[in-house]
PDB file of C-alpha atoms and ligand atoms in Angstrom:
ATOM      1  CA  MET A1394      -0.044   0.238   0.074  1.00 84.00           C
ATOM      2  CA  LYS A1395       2.848   3.412   1.200  1.00 89.00           C
ATOM      3  CA  GLU A1396       4.006   2.594  -2.254  1.00 93.00           C
ATOM      4  CA  CYS A1397       0.722   4.146  -4.330  1.00 94.00           C
ATOM      5  CA  ILE A1398       0.584   7.373  -0.914  1.00 97.00           C
ATOM      6  CA  GLU A1399       2.430  10.557  -2.258  1.00 96.00           C
ATOM      7  CA  ARG A1400       2.366  11.172   1.117  1.00 96.00           C
ATOM      8  CA  VAL A1401       1.584  11.708   4.553  1.00 98.00           C
ATOM      9  CA  LEU A1402      -0.884  14.141   4.876  1.00 98.00           C
ATOM     10  CA  LEU A1403      -1.784  14.228   8.794  1.00 98.00           C
ATOM     11  CA  SER A1404      -0.099  11.289  10.728  1.00 98.00           C
ATOM     12  CA  GLU A1405      -1.291   9.393  13.094  1.00 98.00           C
ATOM     13  CA  LYS A1406      -0.465  11.474  15.796  1.00 98.00           C
ATOM     14  CA  GLU A1407      -2.630  14.768  14.535  1.00 98.00           C
ATOM     15  CA  LEU A1408      -5.564  12.665  14.065  1.00 98.00           C
ATOM     16  CA  HIS A1409      -5.163  11.839  17.245  1.00 98.00           C
ATOM     17  CA  ASP A1410      -5.194  14.187  18.607  1.00 98.00           C
ATOM     18  CA  LYS A1411      -8.155  16.672  16.837  1.00 98.00           C
ATOM     19  CA  VAL A1412      -9.847  13.612  17.754  1.00 98.00           C
ATOM     20  CA  ALA A1413      -9.691  14.481  21.128  1.00 98.00           C
ATOM     21  CA  GLU A1414      -9.978  17.360  21.354  1.00 98.00           C
ATOM     22  CA  LEU A1415     -13.460  17.511  19.326  1.00 98.00           C
ATOM     23  CA  GLY A1416     -14.169  14.277  20.980  1.00 98.00           C
ATOM     24  CA  ARG A1417     -14.130  17.389  24.204  1.00 98.00           C
ATOM     25  CA  LYS A1418     -16.267  19.686  22.095  1.00 98.00           C
ATOM     26  CA  ILE A1419     -19.164  17.716  21.416  1.00 98.00           C
ATOM     27  CA  SER A1420     -18.712  16.822  24.624  1.00 98.00           C
ATOM     28  CA  GLU A1421     -20.199  19.696  26.653  1.00 98.00           C
ATOM     29  CA  ASP A1422     -21.821  20.655  23.895  1.00 98.00           C
ATOM     30  CA  TYR A1423     -24.151  18.081  24.272  1.00 98.00           C
ATOM     31  CA  ARG A1424     -23.855  17.303  28.289  1.00 98.00           C
ATOM     32  CA  GLY A1425     -28.034  16.830  29.262  1.00 97.00           C
ATOM     33  CA  LYS A1426     -28.671  15.629  25.697  1.00 98.00           C
ATOM     34  CA  ASN A1427     -29.822  12.998  24.105  1.00 97.00           C
ATOM     35  CA  LEU A1428     -27.380  12.599  21.936  1.00 98.00           C
ATOM     36  CA  LEU A1429     -27.253  10.061  18.058  1.00 98.00           C
ATOM     37  CA  MET A1430     -23.661   9.609  16.508  1.00 98.00           C
ATOM     38  CA  VAL A1431     -25.596   8.682  12.996  1.00 98.00           C
ATOM     39  CA  SER A1432     -21.762   7.053  10.888  1.00 98.00           C
ATOM     40  CA  VAL A1433     -21.819   7.326   7.188  1.00 95.00           C
ATOM     41  CA  LEU A1434     -20.398   4.442   6.487  1.00 95.00           C
ATOM     42  CA  LYS A1435     -18.144   2.669   5.558  1.00 95.00           C
ATOM     43  CA  GLY A1436     -15.268   5.778   5.218  1.00 96.00           C
ATOM     44  CA  SER A1437     -16.386   7.341   9.405  1.00 98.00           C
ATOM     45  CA  VAL A1438     -16.253   3.655  11.068  1.00 98.00           C
ATOM     46  CA  VAL A1439     -12.808   4.699  11.827  1.00 98.00           C
ATOM     47  CA  PHE A1440     -13.156   8.112  12.586  1.00 98.00           C
ATOM     48  CA  MET A1441     -16.058   6.785  14.265  1.00 98.00           C
ATOM     49  CA  ALA A1442     -14.798   4.174  16.810  1.00 98.00           C
ATOM     50  CA  ASP A1443     -12.355   6.693  17.790  1.00 98.00           C
ATOM     51  CA  LEU A1444     -14.163   9.540  17.780  1.00 98.00           C
ATOM     52  CA  MET A1445     -17.303   7.551  20.171  1.00 98.00           C
ATOM     53  CA  ARG A1446     -14.236   6.991  22.703  1.00 98.00           C
ATOM     54  CA  ALA A1447     -13.016  10.396  23.291  1.00 98.00           C
ATOM     55  CA  ILE A1448     -17.042  11.616  24.034  1.00 98.00           C
ATOM     56  CA  ASP A1449     -17.591  10.523  28.509  1.00 98.00           C
ATOM     57  CA  ILE A1450     -21.099  11.259  28.478  1.00 98.00           C
ATOM     58  CA  PRO A1451     -23.325   9.240  26.998  1.00 97.00           C
ATOM     59  CA  CYS A1452     -24.429   8.413  23.905  1.00 97.00           C
ATOM     60  CA  GLU A1453     -25.799   6.558  21.415  1.00 98.00           C
ATOM     61  CA  ILE A1454     -24.749   5.274  17.830  1.00 98.00           C
ATOM     62  CA  ASP A1455     -25.790   3.417  14.035  1.00 98.00           C
ATOM     63  CA  PHE A1456     -24.937   3.411  11.025  1.00 98.00           C
ATOM     64  CA  MET A1457     -26.388   4.263   7.522  1.00 96.00           C
ATOM     65  CA  ALA A1458     -25.125   4.064   4.133  1.00 94.00           C
ATOM     66  CA  VAL A1459     -25.291   6.470   0.962  1.00 89.00           C
ATOM     67  CA  SER A1460     -23.294   5.636  -1.728  1.00 80.00           C
ATOM     68  CA  SER A1461     -22.629   8.390  -4.555  1.00 71.00           C
ATOM     69  CA  TYR A1462     -18.448   7.632  -6.523  1.00 57.00           C
ATOM     70  CA  GLY A1463     -19.557   4.350  -7.347  1.00 53.00           C
ATOM     71  CA  SER A1464     -15.691   3.548  -7.311  1.00 51.00           C
ATOM     72  CA  GLY A1465     -14.190   6.094  -8.961  1.00 56.00           C
ATOM     73  CA  THR A1466     -12.413   9.351  -7.743  1.00 58.00           C
ATOM     74  CA  LYS A1467     -15.594  11.468  -8.827  1.00 60.00           C
ATOM     75  CA  ASN A1468     -18.750  12.455  -7.086  1.00 58.00           C
ATOM     76  CA  SER A1469     -21.500  11.103 -10.100  1.00 59.00           C
ATOM     77  CA  GLY A1470     -24.142  13.536  -8.114  1.00 62.00           C
ATOM     78  CA  VAL A1471     -26.662  10.332  -7.787  1.00 68.00           C
ATOM     79  CA  VAL A1472     -27.216   9.741  -4.218  1.00 79.00           C
ATOM     80  CA  GLU A1473     -28.696   6.797  -2.657  1.00 84.00           C
ATOM     81  CA  ILE A1474     -29.177   5.558   0.260  1.00 90.00           C
ATOM     82  CA  LYS A1475     -28.511   2.010   0.391  1.00 93.00           C
ATOM     83  CA  LYS A1476     -28.581   1.706   4.416  1.00 96.00           C
ATOM     84  CA  ASP A1477     -31.273   3.358   7.194  1.00 96.00           C
ATOM     85  CA  LEU A1478     -31.108   3.305  10.777  1.00 97.00           C
ATOM     86  CA  ALA A1479     -32.649   1.562  12.364  1.00 95.00           C
ATOM     87  CA  ARG A1480     -34.847   3.284  14.673  1.00 92.00           C
ATOM     88  CA  GLU A1481     -36.756   6.352  14.600  1.00 95.00           C
ATOM     89  CA  ILE A1482     -34.598  10.310  15.302  1.00 97.00           C
ATOM     90  CA  GLU A1483     -37.886  12.082  16.404  1.00 97.00           C
ATOM     91  CA  GLY A1484     -36.751  13.366  19.885  1.00 96.00           C
ATOM     92  CA  CYS A1485     -32.562  13.317  19.751  1.00 98.00           C
ATOM     93  CA  ASP A1486     -29.976  14.976  19.163  1.00 98.00           C
ATOM     94  CA  VAL A1487     -28.114  14.142  16.026  1.00 98.00           C
ATOM     95  CA  LEU A1488     -25.204  13.822  14.978  1.00 98.00           C
ATOM     96  CA  VAL A1489     -23.705  12.785  11.967  1.00 98.00           C
ATOM     97  CA  VAL A1490     -20.223  11.876  11.146  1.00 98.00           C
ATOM     98  CA  GLU A1491     -18.812  12.046   7.974  1.00 97.00           C
ATOM     99  CA  ASP A1492     -15.204  10.990   7.584  1.00 97.00           C
ATOM    100  CA  ILE A1493     -14.855  13.919   3.796  1.00 97.00           C
ATOM    101  CA  LEU A1494     -17.197  16.805   3.381  1.00 96.00           C
ATOM    102  CA  ASP A1495     -16.510  17.294  -0.690  1.00 93.00           C
ATOM    103  CA  SER A1496     -18.984  17.478  -2.549  1.00 92.00           C
ATOM    104  CA  GLY A1497     -21.251  18.237  -0.975  1.00 93.00           C
ATOM    105  CA  ILE A1498     -23.376  16.612  -3.114  1.00 90.00           C
ATOM    106  CA  THR A1499     -24.520  13.200   0.261  1.00 90.00           C
ATOM    107  CA  LEU A1500     -24.478  15.124   2.598  1.00 93.00           C
ATOM    108  CA  SER A1501     -27.363  18.261   1.781  1.00 93.00           C
ATOM    109  CA  TYR A1502     -28.954  14.805   0.779  1.00 90.00           C
ATOM    110  CA  LEU A1503     -28.627  13.085   3.549  1.00 93.00           C
ATOM    111  CA  MET A1504     -29.434  16.156   5.842  1.00 94.00           C
ATOM    112  CA  LYS A1505     -32.390  17.028   4.696  1.00 92.00           C
ATOM    113  CA  ILE A1506     -33.677  13.119   4.654  1.00 92.00           C
ATOM    114  CA  LEU A1507     -32.684  13.441   9.017  1.00 96.00           C
ATOM    115  CA  GLN A1508     -34.069  17.002   9.314  1.00 96.00           C
ATOM    116  CA  ALA A1509     -37.932  15.817   8.374  1.00 95.00           C
ATOM    117  CA  ARG A1510     -37.830  13.024  10.352  1.00 97.00           C
ATOM    118  CA  ASN A1511     -38.444  15.190  13.217  1.00 97.00           C
ATOM    119  CA  PRO A1512     -35.079  15.164  14.930  1.00 98.00           C
ATOM    120  CA  ALA A1513     -34.479  17.425  18.377  1.00 98.00           C
ATOM    121  CA  SER A1514     -31.403  18.591  16.572  1.00 98.00           C
ATOM    122  CA  ILE A1515     -28.936  17.710  13.456  1.00 98.00           C
ATOM    123  CA  ARG A1516     -25.634  18.887  12.879  1.00 98.00           C
ATOM    124  CA  ILE A1517     -22.371  17.022  11.008  1.00 98.00           C
ATOM    125  CA  CYS A1518     -19.773  15.867  12.574  1.00 98.00           C
ATOM    126  CA  THR A1519     -16.257  16.348   9.722  1.00 98.00           C
ATOM    127  CA  LEU A1520     -13.111  14.590   9.852  1.00 98.00           C
ATOM    128  CA  LEU A1521     -11.597  16.167   6.579  1.00 98.00           C
ATOM    129  CA  ASP A1522     -13.401  19.467   4.932  1.00 97.00           C
ATOM    130  CA  LYS A1523     -12.099  20.130   1.471  1.00 95.00           C
ATOM    131  CA  PRO A1524     -14.120  23.326   0.764  1.00 92.00           C
ATOM    132  CA  ALA A1525     -12.234  24.119  -2.841  1.00 90.00           C
ATOM    133  CA  ARG A1526     -14.131  20.920  -3.731  1.00 90.00           C
ATOM    134  CA  ARG A1527     -17.643  22.008  -2.634  1.00 92.00           C
ATOM    135  CA  LYS A1528     -20.812  22.533  -5.051  1.00 92.00           C
ATOM    136  CA  ALA A1529     -24.008  22.240  -2.305  1.00 92.00           C
ATOM    137  CA  LYS A1530     -23.089  25.668  -0.613  1.00 91.00           C
ATOM    138  CA  GLU A1531     -25.250  25.443   2.444  1.00 93.00           C
ATOM    139  CA  VAL A1532     -23.702  22.502   3.672  1.00 95.00           C
ATOM    140  CA  MET A1533     -22.023  23.091   7.566  1.00 94.00           C
ATOM    141  CA  ALA A1534     -20.100  21.159   9.725  1.00 97.00           C
ATOM    142  CA  THR A1535     -20.328  22.320  13.504  1.00 98.00           C
ATOM    143  CA  TYR A1536     -17.045  20.769  13.840  1.00 98.00           C
ATOM    144  CA  SER A1537     -14.446  19.863  11.293  1.00 98.00           C
ATOM    145  CA  GLY A1538     -10.860  18.416  12.046  1.00 98.00           C
ATOM    146  CA  PHE A1539      -8.584  19.677   9.348  1.00 98.00           C
ATOM    147  CA  GLU A1540      -8.701  21.630   5.820  1.00 97.00           C
ATOM    148  CA  VAL A1541      -8.315  18.929   2.818  1.00 96.00           C
ATOM    149  CA  PRO A1542      -5.721  20.527  -0.258  1.00 94.00           C
ATOM    150  CA  ASP A1543      -7.578  19.456  -3.276  1.00 92.00           C
ATOM    151  CA  ALA A1544      -6.265  16.080  -3.150  1.00 93.00           C
ATOM    152  CA  PHE A1545      -7.380  11.709  -3.107  1.00 94.00           C
ATOM    153  CA  VAL A1546      -7.265  11.116  -0.034  1.00 96.00           C
ATOM    154  CA  VAL A1547      -6.812   7.703   1.767  1.00 97.00           C
ATOM    155  CA  GLY A1548      -6.940   5.685   5.007  1.00 98.00           C
ATOM    156  CA  TYR A1549      -8.472   6.030   8.281  1.00 98.00           C
ATOM    157  CA  GLY A1550     -11.465   4.949   5.934  1.00 98.00           C
ATOM    158  CA  LEU A1551     -11.086   6.797   3.317  1.00 98.00           C
ATOM    159  CA  ASP A1552     -10.629   4.246   0.331  1.00 96.00           C
ATOM    160  CA  TYR A1553      -9.781   4.031  -3.389  1.00 96.00           C
ATOM    161  CA  ASP A1554     -11.900   1.627  -4.442  1.00 94.00           C
ATOM    162  CA  GLU A1555     -11.951  -0.633  -1.780  1.00 95.00           C
ATOM    163  CA  LYS A1556      -9.344   0.269  -0.711  1.00 96.00           C
ATOM    164  CA  PHE A1557      -6.052   2.095   1.531  1.00 97.00           C
ATOM    165  CA  ARG A1558      -9.293   1.673   4.472  1.00 98.00           C
ATOM    166  CA  ASN A1559      -6.620  -0.227   7.260  1.00 98.00           C
ATOM    167  CA  LEU A1560      -3.734   2.887   6.767  1.00 98.00           C
ATOM    168  CA  PRO A1561      -3.799   4.657   9.917  1.00 98.00           C
ATOM    169  CA  TYR A1562      -2.842   7.558   8.992  1.00 98.00           C
ATOM    170  CA  ILE A1563      -4.148   9.991   6.534  1.00 98.00           C
ATOM    171  CA  GLY A1564      -2.094   9.595   2.707  1.00 98.00           C
ATOM    172  CA  ILE A1565      -2.054  11.497  -1.244  1.00 97.00           C
ATOM    173  CA  LEU A1566      -2.503   8.376  -3.471  1.00 95.00           C
ATOM    174  CA  LYS A1567      -1.061   8.879  -5.595  1.00 94.00           C
ATOM    175  CA  PRO A1568      -2.517  10.049  -9.414  1.00 90.00           C
ATOM    176  CA  GLU A1569      -1.205   7.172 -11.223  1.00 92.00           C
ATOM    177  CA  VAL A1570      -2.789   4.903  -9.059  1.00 91.00           C
ATOM    178  CA  TYR A1571      -6.501   6.166 -10.709  1.00 86.00           C
ATOM    179  CA  GLU A1572      -4.695   8.082 -13.750  1.00 85.00           C
ATOM    180  CA  ASN A1573      -3.461   4.060 -15.344  1.00 72.00           C
ATOM    181  CA  LYS A1574      -6.414   2.351 -14.171  1.00 66.00           C
TER     182      LYS A1574
HETATM  183  P1  LIG B2388     -19.160  14.627  -1.626  1.00 95.80           P
HETATM  184  O1  LIG B2388     -20.953  14.119  -1.847  1.00 95.80           O
HETATM  185  O2  LIG B2388     -18.738  14.849  -2.697  1.00 95.80           O
HETATM  186  O3  LIG B2388     -18.646  15.689  -0.580  1.00 95.80           O
HETATM  187  O4  LIG B2388     -19.147  13.488  -0.901  1.00 95.80           O
HETATM  188  C1  LIG B2388     -18.628  12.423  -0.368  1.00 95.80           C
HETATM  189  C2  LIG B2388     -17.988  11.326   0.136  1.00 95.80           C
HETATM  190  O5  LIG B2388     -16.979  10.947  -1.254  1.00 95.80           O
HETATM  191  C3  LIG B2388     -17.026  11.132   1.072  1.00 95.80           C
HETATM  192  O6  LIG B2388     -18.158  10.545   2.439  1.00 95.80           O
HETATM  193  C4  LIG B2388     -16.104   9.912   1.302  1.00 95.80           C
HETATM  194  O7  LIG B2388     -16.024   8.980   0.487  1.00 95.80           O
HETATM  195  C5  LIG B2388     -16.149  10.739  -0.910  1.00 95.80           C
HETATM  196  N1  LIG B2388     -14.265  10.869  -1.412  1.00 95.80           N
HETATM  197  C6  LIG B2388     -14.378  12.693  -1.258  1.00 95.80           C
HETATM  198  N2  LIG B2388     -13.388  12.943  -1.184  1.00 95.80           N
HETATM  199  C7  LIG B2388     -13.152  11.789  -1.230  1.00 95.80           C
HETATM  200  C8  LIG B2388     -10.868  11.126  -0.460  1.00 95.80           C
HETATM  201  O8  LIG B2388     -10.660  12.511  -1.746  1.00 95.80           O
HETATM  202  N3  LIG B2388     -11.102  10.087  -0.441  1.00 95.80           N
HETATM  203  C9  LIG B2388     -12.266   9.118  -0.306  1.00 95.80           C
HETATM  204  N4  LIG B2388     -12.132  10.083  -0.459  1.00 95.80           N
HETATM  205  C10 LIG B2388     -13.253  10.720  -0.877  1.00 95.80           C
HETATM  206 MG1  LIG B2389     -17.094   7.760   2.277  1.00 95.80          MG
END
């Protein structure tokens, strides 16, 4: 895997420190509330698993799967629910946990669906934000780990063609990996 990585963008230590900081903030903000963390599969699972352990107030978790990319590196604009939540969210303080906010199309669609289910509140926590590529300008993350440049990144849950999710750091993929496909 390492030979496909151009350079490490965020080290394990940087990720760990940021997740701890986000966990502290979320714990303060949601004290006394009805926190339900919703992880968007599959990219956010690693972040979710670390973030939930950095939160020291009671919370529940659930998972949703949507697809917008196929197996490539560009957003097709077509979003489909592949797996829905196991429970209703009325009255819950929902925190949607995402790996990366890129065009924003996926989250824009997801937020509309979830808002229609009458949660007490709904916010976004994204590990990475790629503002240069935003198309859905109305999508805002209350909690955001790092701004990243306009390059395709993998690792710590993020994939290219379902691979590289198990890298413990976040790296920039060598363009020839997807150009030669
Ligand atoms: P959006 O709808 O364009 O905001 O795309 C969101 C989803 O696209 C993320 O949840 C990721 O799964 C995927 N994605 C966007 N940019 C990258 C990247 O640089 N590396 C890996 N996955 C990405
Ligand atoms: Mg994803």
